[in-house]
CSV table of C-alpha atoms in Angstrom, one decimal:
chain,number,residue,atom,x,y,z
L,1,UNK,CA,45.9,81.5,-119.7
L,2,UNK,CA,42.6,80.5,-121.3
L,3,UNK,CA,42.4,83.7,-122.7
L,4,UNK,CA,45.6,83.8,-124.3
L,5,UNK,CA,45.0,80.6,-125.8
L,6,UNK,CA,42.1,82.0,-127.3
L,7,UNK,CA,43.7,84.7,-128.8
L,8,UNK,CA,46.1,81.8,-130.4
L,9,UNK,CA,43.4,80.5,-131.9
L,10,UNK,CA,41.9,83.4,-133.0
L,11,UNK,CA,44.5,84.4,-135.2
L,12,UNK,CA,45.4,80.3,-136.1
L,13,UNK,CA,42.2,79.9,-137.5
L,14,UNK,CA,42.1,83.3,-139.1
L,15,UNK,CA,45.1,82.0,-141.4
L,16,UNK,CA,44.3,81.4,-145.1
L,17,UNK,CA,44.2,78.0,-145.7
L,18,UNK,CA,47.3,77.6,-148.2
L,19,UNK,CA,47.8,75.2,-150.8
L,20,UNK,CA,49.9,73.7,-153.6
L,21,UNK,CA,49.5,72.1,-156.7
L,22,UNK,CA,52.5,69.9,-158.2
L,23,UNK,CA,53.5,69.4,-162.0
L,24,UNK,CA,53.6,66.1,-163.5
L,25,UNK,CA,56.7,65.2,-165.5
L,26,UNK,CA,56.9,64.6,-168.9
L,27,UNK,CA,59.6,62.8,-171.2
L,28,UNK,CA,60.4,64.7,-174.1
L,29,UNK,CA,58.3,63.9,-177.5
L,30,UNK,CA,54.8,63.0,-174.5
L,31,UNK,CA,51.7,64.6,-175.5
L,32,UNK,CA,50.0,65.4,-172.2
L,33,UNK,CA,46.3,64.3,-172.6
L,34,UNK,CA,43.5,63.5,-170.3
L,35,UNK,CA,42.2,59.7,-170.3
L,36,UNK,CA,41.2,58.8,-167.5
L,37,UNK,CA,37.7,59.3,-165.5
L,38,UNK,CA,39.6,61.7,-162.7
L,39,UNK,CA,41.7,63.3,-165.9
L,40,UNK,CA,40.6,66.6,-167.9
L,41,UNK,CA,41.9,69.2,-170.2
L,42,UNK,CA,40.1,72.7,-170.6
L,43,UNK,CA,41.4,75.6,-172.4
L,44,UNK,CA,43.6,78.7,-170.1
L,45,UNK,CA,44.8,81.2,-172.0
L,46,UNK,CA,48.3,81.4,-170.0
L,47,UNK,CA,50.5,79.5,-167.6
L,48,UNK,CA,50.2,82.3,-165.1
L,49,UNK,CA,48.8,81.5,-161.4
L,50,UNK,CA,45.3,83.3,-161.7
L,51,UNK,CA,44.6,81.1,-165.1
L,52,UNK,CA,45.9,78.0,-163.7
L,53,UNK,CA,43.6,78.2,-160.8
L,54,UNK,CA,40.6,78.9,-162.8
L,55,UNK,CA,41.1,76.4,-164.9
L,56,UNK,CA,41.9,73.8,-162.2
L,57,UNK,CA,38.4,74.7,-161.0
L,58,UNK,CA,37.2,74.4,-164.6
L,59,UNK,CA,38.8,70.9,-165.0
L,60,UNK,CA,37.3,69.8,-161.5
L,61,UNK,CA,33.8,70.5,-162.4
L,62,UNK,CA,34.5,68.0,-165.4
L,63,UNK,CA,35.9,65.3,-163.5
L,64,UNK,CA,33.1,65.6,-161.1
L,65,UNK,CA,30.5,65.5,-164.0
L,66,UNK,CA,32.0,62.5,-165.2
L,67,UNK,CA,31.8,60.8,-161.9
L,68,UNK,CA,28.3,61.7,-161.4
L,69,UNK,CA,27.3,61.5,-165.0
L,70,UNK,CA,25.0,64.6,-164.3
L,71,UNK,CA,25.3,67.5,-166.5
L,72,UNK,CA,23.9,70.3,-164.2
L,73,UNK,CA,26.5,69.3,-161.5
L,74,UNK,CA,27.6,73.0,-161.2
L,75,UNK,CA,23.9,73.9,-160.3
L,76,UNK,CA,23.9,71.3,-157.4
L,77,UNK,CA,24.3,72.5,-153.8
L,78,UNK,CA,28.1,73.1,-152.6
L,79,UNK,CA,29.7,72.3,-156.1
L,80,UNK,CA,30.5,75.7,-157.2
L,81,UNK,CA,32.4,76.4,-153.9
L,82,UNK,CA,33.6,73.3,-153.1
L,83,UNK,CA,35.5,74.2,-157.1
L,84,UNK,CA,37.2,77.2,-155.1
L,85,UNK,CA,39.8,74.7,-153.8
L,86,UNK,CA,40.5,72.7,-156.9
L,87,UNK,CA,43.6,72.7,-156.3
L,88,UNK,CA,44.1,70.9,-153.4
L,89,UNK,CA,42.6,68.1,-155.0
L,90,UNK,CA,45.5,68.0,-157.8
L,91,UNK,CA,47.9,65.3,-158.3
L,92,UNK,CA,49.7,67.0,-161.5
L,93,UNK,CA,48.7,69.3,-164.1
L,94,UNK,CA,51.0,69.8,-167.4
L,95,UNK,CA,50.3,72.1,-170.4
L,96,UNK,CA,49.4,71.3,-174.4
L,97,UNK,CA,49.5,73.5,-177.5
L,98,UNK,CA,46.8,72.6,-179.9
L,99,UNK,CA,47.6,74.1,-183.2
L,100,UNK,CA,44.7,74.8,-186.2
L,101,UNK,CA,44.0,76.8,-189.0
L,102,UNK,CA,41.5,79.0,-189.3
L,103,UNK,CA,39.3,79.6,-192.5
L,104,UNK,CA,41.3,82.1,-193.9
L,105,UNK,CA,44.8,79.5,-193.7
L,106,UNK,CA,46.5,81.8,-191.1
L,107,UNK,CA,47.8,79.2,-188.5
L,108,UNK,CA,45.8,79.8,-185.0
L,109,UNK,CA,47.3,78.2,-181.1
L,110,UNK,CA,45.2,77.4,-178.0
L,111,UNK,CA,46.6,76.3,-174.7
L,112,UNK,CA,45.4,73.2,-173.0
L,113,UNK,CA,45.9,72.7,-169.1
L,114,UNK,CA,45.6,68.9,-168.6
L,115,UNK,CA,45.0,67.8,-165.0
L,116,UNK,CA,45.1,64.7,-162.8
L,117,UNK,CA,43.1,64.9,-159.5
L,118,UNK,CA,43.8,62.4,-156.4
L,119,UNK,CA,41.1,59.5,-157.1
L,120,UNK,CA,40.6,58.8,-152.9
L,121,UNK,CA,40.2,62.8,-152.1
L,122,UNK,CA,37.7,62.8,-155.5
L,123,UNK,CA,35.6,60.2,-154.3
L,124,UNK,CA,35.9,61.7,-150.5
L,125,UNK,CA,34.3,65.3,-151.9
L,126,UNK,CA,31.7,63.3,-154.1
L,127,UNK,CA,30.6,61.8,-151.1
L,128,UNK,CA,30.2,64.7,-148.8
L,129,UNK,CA,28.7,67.0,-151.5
L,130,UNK,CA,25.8,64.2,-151.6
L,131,UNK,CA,26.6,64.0,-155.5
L,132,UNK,CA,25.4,60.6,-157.6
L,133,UNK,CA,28.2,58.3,-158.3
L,134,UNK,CA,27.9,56.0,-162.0
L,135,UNK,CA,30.1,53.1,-161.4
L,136,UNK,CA,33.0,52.3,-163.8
L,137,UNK,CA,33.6,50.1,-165.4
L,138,UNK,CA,30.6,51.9,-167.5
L,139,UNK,CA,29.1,50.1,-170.9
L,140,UNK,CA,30.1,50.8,-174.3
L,141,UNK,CA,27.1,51.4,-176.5
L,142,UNK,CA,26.9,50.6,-180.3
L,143,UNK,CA,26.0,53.7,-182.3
L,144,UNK,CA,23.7,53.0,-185.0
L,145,UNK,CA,23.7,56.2,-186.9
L,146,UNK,CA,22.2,57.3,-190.4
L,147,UNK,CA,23.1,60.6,-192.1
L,148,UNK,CA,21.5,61.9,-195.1
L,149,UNK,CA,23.2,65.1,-196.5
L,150,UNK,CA,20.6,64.9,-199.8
L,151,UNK,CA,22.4,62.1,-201.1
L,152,UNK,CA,19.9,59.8,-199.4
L,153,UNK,CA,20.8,58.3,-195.5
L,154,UNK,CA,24.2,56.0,-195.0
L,155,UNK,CA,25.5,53.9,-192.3
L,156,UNK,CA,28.3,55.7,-189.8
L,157,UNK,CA,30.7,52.9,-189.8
L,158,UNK,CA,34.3,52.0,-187.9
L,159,UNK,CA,35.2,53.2,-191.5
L,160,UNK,CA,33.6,56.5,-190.9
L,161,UNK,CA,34.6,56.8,-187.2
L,162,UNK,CA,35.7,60.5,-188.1
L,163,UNK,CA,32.2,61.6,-189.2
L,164,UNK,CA,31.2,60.2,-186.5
L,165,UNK,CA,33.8,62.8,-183.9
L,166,UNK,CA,31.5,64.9,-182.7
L,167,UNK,CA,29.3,62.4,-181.1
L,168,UNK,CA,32.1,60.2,-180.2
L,169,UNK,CA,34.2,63.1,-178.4
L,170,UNK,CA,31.3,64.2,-176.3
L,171,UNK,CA,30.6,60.4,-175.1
L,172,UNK,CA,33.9,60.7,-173.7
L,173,UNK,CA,33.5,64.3,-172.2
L,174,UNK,CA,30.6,62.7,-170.1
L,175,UNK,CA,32.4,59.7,-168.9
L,176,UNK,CA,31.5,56.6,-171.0
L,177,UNK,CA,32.7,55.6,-174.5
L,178,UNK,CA,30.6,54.6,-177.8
L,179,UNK,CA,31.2,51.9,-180.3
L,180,UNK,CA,30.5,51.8,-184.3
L,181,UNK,CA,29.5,48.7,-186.5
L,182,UNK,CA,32.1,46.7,-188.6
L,183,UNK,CA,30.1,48.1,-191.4
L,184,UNK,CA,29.4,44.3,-192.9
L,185,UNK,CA,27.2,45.0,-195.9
L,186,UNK,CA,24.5,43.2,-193.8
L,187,UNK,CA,24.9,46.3,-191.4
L,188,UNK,CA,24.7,48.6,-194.5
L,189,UNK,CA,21.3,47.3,-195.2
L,190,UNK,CA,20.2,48.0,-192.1
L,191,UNK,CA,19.9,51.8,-193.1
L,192,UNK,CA,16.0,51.5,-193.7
L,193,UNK,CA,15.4,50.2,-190.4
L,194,UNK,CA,17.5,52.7,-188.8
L,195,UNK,CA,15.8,55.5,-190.9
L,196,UNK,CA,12.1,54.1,-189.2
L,197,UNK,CA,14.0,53.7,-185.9
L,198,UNK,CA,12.8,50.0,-185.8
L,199,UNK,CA,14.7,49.0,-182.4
L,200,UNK,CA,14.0,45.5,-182.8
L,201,UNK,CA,15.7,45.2,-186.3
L,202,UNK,CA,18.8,46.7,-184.9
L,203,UNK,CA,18.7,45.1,-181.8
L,204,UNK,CA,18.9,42.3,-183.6
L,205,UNK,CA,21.8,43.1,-185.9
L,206,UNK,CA,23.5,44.1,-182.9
L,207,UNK,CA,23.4,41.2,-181.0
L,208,UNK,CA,27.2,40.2,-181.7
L,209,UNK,CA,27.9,42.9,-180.2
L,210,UNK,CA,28.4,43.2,-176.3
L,211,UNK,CA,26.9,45.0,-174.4
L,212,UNK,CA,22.9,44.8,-175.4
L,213,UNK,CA,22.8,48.2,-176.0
L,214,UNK,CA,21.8,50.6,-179.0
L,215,UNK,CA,21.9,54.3,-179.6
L,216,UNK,CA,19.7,54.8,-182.6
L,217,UNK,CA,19.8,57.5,-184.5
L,218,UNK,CA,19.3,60.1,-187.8
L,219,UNK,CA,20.6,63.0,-188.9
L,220,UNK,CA,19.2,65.2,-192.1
L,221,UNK,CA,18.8,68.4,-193.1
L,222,UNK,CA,15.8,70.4,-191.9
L,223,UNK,CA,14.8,74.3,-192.0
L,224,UNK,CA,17.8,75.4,-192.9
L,225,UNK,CA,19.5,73.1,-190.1
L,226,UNK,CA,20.3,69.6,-189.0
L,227,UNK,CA,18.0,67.5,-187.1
L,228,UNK,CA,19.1,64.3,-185.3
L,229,UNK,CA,16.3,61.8,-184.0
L,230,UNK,CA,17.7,59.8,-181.3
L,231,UNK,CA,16.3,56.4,-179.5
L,232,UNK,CA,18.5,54.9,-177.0
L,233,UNK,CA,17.9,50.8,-176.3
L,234,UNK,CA,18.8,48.8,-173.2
L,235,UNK,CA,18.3,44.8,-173.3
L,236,UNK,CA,15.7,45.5,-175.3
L,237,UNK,CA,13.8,48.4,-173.6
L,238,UNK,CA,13.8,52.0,-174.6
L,239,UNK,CA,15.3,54.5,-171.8
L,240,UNK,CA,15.0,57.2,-173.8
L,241,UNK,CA,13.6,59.0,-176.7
L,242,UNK,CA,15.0,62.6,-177.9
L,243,UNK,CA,15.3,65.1,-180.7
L,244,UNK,CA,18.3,67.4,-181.0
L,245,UNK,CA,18.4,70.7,-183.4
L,246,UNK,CA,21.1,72.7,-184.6
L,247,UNK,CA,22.2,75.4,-187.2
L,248,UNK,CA,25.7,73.2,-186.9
L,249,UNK,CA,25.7,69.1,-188.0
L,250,UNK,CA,28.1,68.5,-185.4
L,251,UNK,CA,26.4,70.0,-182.4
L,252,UNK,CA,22.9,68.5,-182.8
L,253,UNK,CA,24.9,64.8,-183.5
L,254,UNK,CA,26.5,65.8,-180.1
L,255,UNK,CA,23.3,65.4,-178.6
L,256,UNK,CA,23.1,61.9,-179.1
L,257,UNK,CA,26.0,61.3,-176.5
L,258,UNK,CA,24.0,63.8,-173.7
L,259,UNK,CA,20.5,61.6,-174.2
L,260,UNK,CA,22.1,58.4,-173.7
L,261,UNK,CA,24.3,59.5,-171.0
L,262,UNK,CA,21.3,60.7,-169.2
L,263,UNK,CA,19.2,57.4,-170.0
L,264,UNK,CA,22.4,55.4,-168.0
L,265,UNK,CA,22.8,57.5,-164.9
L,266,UNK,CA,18.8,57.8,-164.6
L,267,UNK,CA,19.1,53.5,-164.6
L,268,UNK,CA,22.8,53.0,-162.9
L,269,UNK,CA,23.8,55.7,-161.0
L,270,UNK,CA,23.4,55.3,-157.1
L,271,UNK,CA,21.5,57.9,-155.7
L,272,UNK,CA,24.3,60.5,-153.3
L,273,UNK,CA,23.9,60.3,-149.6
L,274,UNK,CA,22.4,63.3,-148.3
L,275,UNK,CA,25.0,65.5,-146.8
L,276,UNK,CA,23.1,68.8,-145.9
L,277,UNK,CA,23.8,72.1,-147.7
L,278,UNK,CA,26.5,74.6,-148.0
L,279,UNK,CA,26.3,77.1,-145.2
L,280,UNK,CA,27.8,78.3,-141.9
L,281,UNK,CA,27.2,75.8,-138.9
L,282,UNK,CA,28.6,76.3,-135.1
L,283,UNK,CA,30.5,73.1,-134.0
L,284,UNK,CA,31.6,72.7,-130.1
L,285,UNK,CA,35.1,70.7,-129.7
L,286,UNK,CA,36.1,69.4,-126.1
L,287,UNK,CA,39.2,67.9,-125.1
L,288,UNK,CA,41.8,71.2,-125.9
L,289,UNK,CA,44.3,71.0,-123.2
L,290,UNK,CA,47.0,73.1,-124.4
L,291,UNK,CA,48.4,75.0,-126.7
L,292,UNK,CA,49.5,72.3,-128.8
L,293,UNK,CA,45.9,70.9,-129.1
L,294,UNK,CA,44.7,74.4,-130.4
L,295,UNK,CA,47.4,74.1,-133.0
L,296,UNK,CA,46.6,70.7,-134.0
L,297,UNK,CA,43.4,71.8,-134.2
L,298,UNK,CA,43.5,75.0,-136.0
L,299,UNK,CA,45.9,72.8,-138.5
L,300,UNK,CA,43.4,69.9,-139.2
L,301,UNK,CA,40.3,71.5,-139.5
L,302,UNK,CA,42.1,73.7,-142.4
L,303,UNK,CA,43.2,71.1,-144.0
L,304,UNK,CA,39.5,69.7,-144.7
L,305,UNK,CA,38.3,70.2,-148.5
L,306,UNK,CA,34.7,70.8,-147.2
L,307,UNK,CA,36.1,73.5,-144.8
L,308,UNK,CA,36.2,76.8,-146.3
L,309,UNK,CA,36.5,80.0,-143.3
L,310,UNK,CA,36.7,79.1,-139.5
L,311,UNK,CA,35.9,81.8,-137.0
L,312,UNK,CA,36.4,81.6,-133.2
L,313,UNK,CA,33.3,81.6,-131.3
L,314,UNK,CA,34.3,81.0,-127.8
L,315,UNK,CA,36.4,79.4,-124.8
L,316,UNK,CA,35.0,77.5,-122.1
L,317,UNK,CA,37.4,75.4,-120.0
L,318,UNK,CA,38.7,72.5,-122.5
L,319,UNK,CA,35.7,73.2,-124.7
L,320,UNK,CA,35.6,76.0,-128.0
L,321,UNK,CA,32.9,77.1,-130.5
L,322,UNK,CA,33.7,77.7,-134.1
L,323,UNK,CA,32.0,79.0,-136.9
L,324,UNK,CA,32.5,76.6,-139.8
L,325,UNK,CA,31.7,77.9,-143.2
L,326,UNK,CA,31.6,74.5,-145.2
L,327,UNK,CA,30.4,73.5,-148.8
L,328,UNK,CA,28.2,71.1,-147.5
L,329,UNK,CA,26.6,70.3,-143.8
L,330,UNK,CA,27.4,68.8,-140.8
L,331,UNK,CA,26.8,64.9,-142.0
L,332,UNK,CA,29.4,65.7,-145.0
L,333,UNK,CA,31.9,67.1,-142.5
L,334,UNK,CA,31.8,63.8,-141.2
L,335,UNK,CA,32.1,62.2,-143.8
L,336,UNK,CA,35.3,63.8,-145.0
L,337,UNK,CA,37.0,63.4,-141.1
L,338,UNK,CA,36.9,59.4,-142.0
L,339,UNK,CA,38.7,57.4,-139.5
L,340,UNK,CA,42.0,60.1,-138.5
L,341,UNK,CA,40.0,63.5,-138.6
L,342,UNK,CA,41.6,65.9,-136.5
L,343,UNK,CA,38.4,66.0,-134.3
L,344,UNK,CA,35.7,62.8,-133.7
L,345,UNK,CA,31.7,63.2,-133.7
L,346,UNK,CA,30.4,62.4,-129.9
L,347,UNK,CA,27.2,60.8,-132.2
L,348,UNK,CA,26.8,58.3,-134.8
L,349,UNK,CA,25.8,60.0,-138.3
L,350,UNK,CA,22.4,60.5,-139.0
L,351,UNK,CA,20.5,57.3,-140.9
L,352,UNK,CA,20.5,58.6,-144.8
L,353,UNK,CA,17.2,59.7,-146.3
L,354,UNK,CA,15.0,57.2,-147.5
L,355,UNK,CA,14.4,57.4,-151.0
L,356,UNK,CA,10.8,57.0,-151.1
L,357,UNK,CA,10.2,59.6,-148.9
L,358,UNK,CA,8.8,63.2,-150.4
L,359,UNK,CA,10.3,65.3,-152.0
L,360,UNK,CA,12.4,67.9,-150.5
L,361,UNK,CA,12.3,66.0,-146.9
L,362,UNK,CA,15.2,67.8,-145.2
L,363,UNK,CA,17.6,65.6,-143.9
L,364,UNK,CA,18.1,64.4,-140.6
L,365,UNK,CA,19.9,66.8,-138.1
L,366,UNK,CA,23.8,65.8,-137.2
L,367,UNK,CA,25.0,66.3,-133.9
L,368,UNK,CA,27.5,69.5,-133.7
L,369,UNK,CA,29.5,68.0,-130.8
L,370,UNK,CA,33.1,66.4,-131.3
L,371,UNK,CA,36.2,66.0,-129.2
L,372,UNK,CA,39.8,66.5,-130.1
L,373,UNK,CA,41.1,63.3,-131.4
């Protein structure tokens, strides 16, 4: 008997873990768009099944940026597999057709997948991959920004906002939003002291605006290029002090949103719980009496997002190995089980690092042993 219930098992396990994204419907004259922190759009170049799923993972990997506020979140430890199952993370998804024209007049399309992921399962993945989380409500900061073209530098105003796109748009690719002066011409005369990047002059111009913070910066015309020199102000106190280059004006004013998006998450992000790292760990379950507990089982452990291949190890009375394969270790497992996980850890989970400890301290080892629930 034990052995055929092994067998079950065996090829339970061995399943694919199957899964299913749903549409979001639209009324007719809605332009599907992405607003919201667990919301993004990326280009797919059909509506086919292969495209959508590459893009879902694509459009993942920019909510989670957002929610982390870290830029290199693809480089970070379980991300890039943990994207494999985008979709099970999906809410809705709809399409958009962008329409431009190119230099030449000819009218050019590009097809926009817009997705909404589930906000609790988000924030339950964030949490076992270990990732930094940047609170919202997140501050707006006033852009204090100077361009000189060879005409001599002027103010980027509300009036200007569209000069200003670049910058503005990538802000809101990396989770937070920027403001622009009135453009009083008190403001306008504060060109100069934007030009020497006096902080304190425009602190203080800026103090009617909420909150106390200032993203200072130029752009000119340098080597056959644009530079943009950037100073980024909180209550008073520089964060952060950069230099962006580019052949294009728009992509080195882009770099002011990066610099102060870095400066914010470096002061307000809290630090991820560590999790352990992507790998294959051997977990022993008791408390399998039947069939039906294999099943139940088998069906629970497939349905975890940090779960990505289960093997069989072996069968002892009410007690089975597996070989989890997992985007993150045995503490994020945990994590992700949360009060009505198919199985229960027979120890607590491990204390969290402590942040003042060195470098590269591994963290704590979890215990492998659960029971069936």
């Amino acid at each position: 008997m034990r052995r055929s219930l092994f067998l079950m098992m065996l090829l339970t396990l061995c399943l694919p873990v199957a899964t299913m994204a749903q549409s979001g419907l639209r009324t007719e004259g809605d332009v599907a768009t992405a607003s919201g922190a667990y919301e993004a759009e990326v280009p797919v170049n059909s509506q086919a099944d292969a495209d959508r799923n590459g893009a879902l993972s694509r459009a993942l990997g920019v909510v989670l940026g957002k929610l982390s506020g870290d830029r290199s979140v693809m480089a970070r430890p379980g991300v890039a597999q943990a994207l494999r199952g985008a979709k099970d993370y999906v809410a809705s998804y709809d399409y958009r057709q962008d329409q431009s024209t190119s230099a030449s007049g000819a009218p050019s399309f590009r097809t926009m997948l817009v997705a909404r992921f589930r906000e609790d399962e988000v924030d339950g993945l964030i949490s076992a991959l270990g990732l930094p989380l940047w609170p919202q409500p997140r501050p707006k900061p006033v852009v204090w920004l100077a361009i000189d073209d060879g005409s001599g530098p002027r103010l980027v105003s509300v009036q200007q906002a569209n000069a200003a796109r670049p910058l503005l748009a990538r802000a809101v690719e990396r989770g937070y939003k920027l403001g622009l002066p009135s453009g009083s011409a008190a403001e306008q005369a504060l060109v100069g002291a934007i030009w020497r990047q006096d902080t304190a002059a425009v602190a203080r111009a800026s103090s009617r605006y909420a909150p106390p913070m200032q993203l200072v910066g130029k752009l000119y015309r340098a080597n056959g290029g644009w530079v943009a020199d950037w100073v980024f102000v909180d209550g008073g106190k520089e964060l952060n002090k950069w230099t962006t280059k580019d052949s294009d004006a728009r992509r080195a004013m882009a770099g002011g949103a990066d610099g102060t998006a870095d400066a914010l998450v470096r002061r307000y992000a809290k630090a991820g719980v560590a999790t352990g790292a992507a790998g294959s760990y051997t977990i022993a379950v008791t408390g399998l009496d039947s069939a039906e507990d294999y099943l139940r089982l088998a069906a629970g452990l497939r349905e975890n997002p940090v779960v990505r291949n289960i093997t069989p190890l072996r069968a002892s009375g009410n007690r089975l190995e597996l070989s989890l394969e997992m985007t993150t270790g045995l503490a994020g497992l945990n994590r992700m089980l949360g009060e009505n996980g198919v199985i229960v850890p027979l120890a607590p989970l491990p204390v969290p690092i402590d942040p003042n400890e060195a470098p590269g301290t591994p963290p704590p080892p979890a215990s492998n042993e659960y029971r069936l629930r």
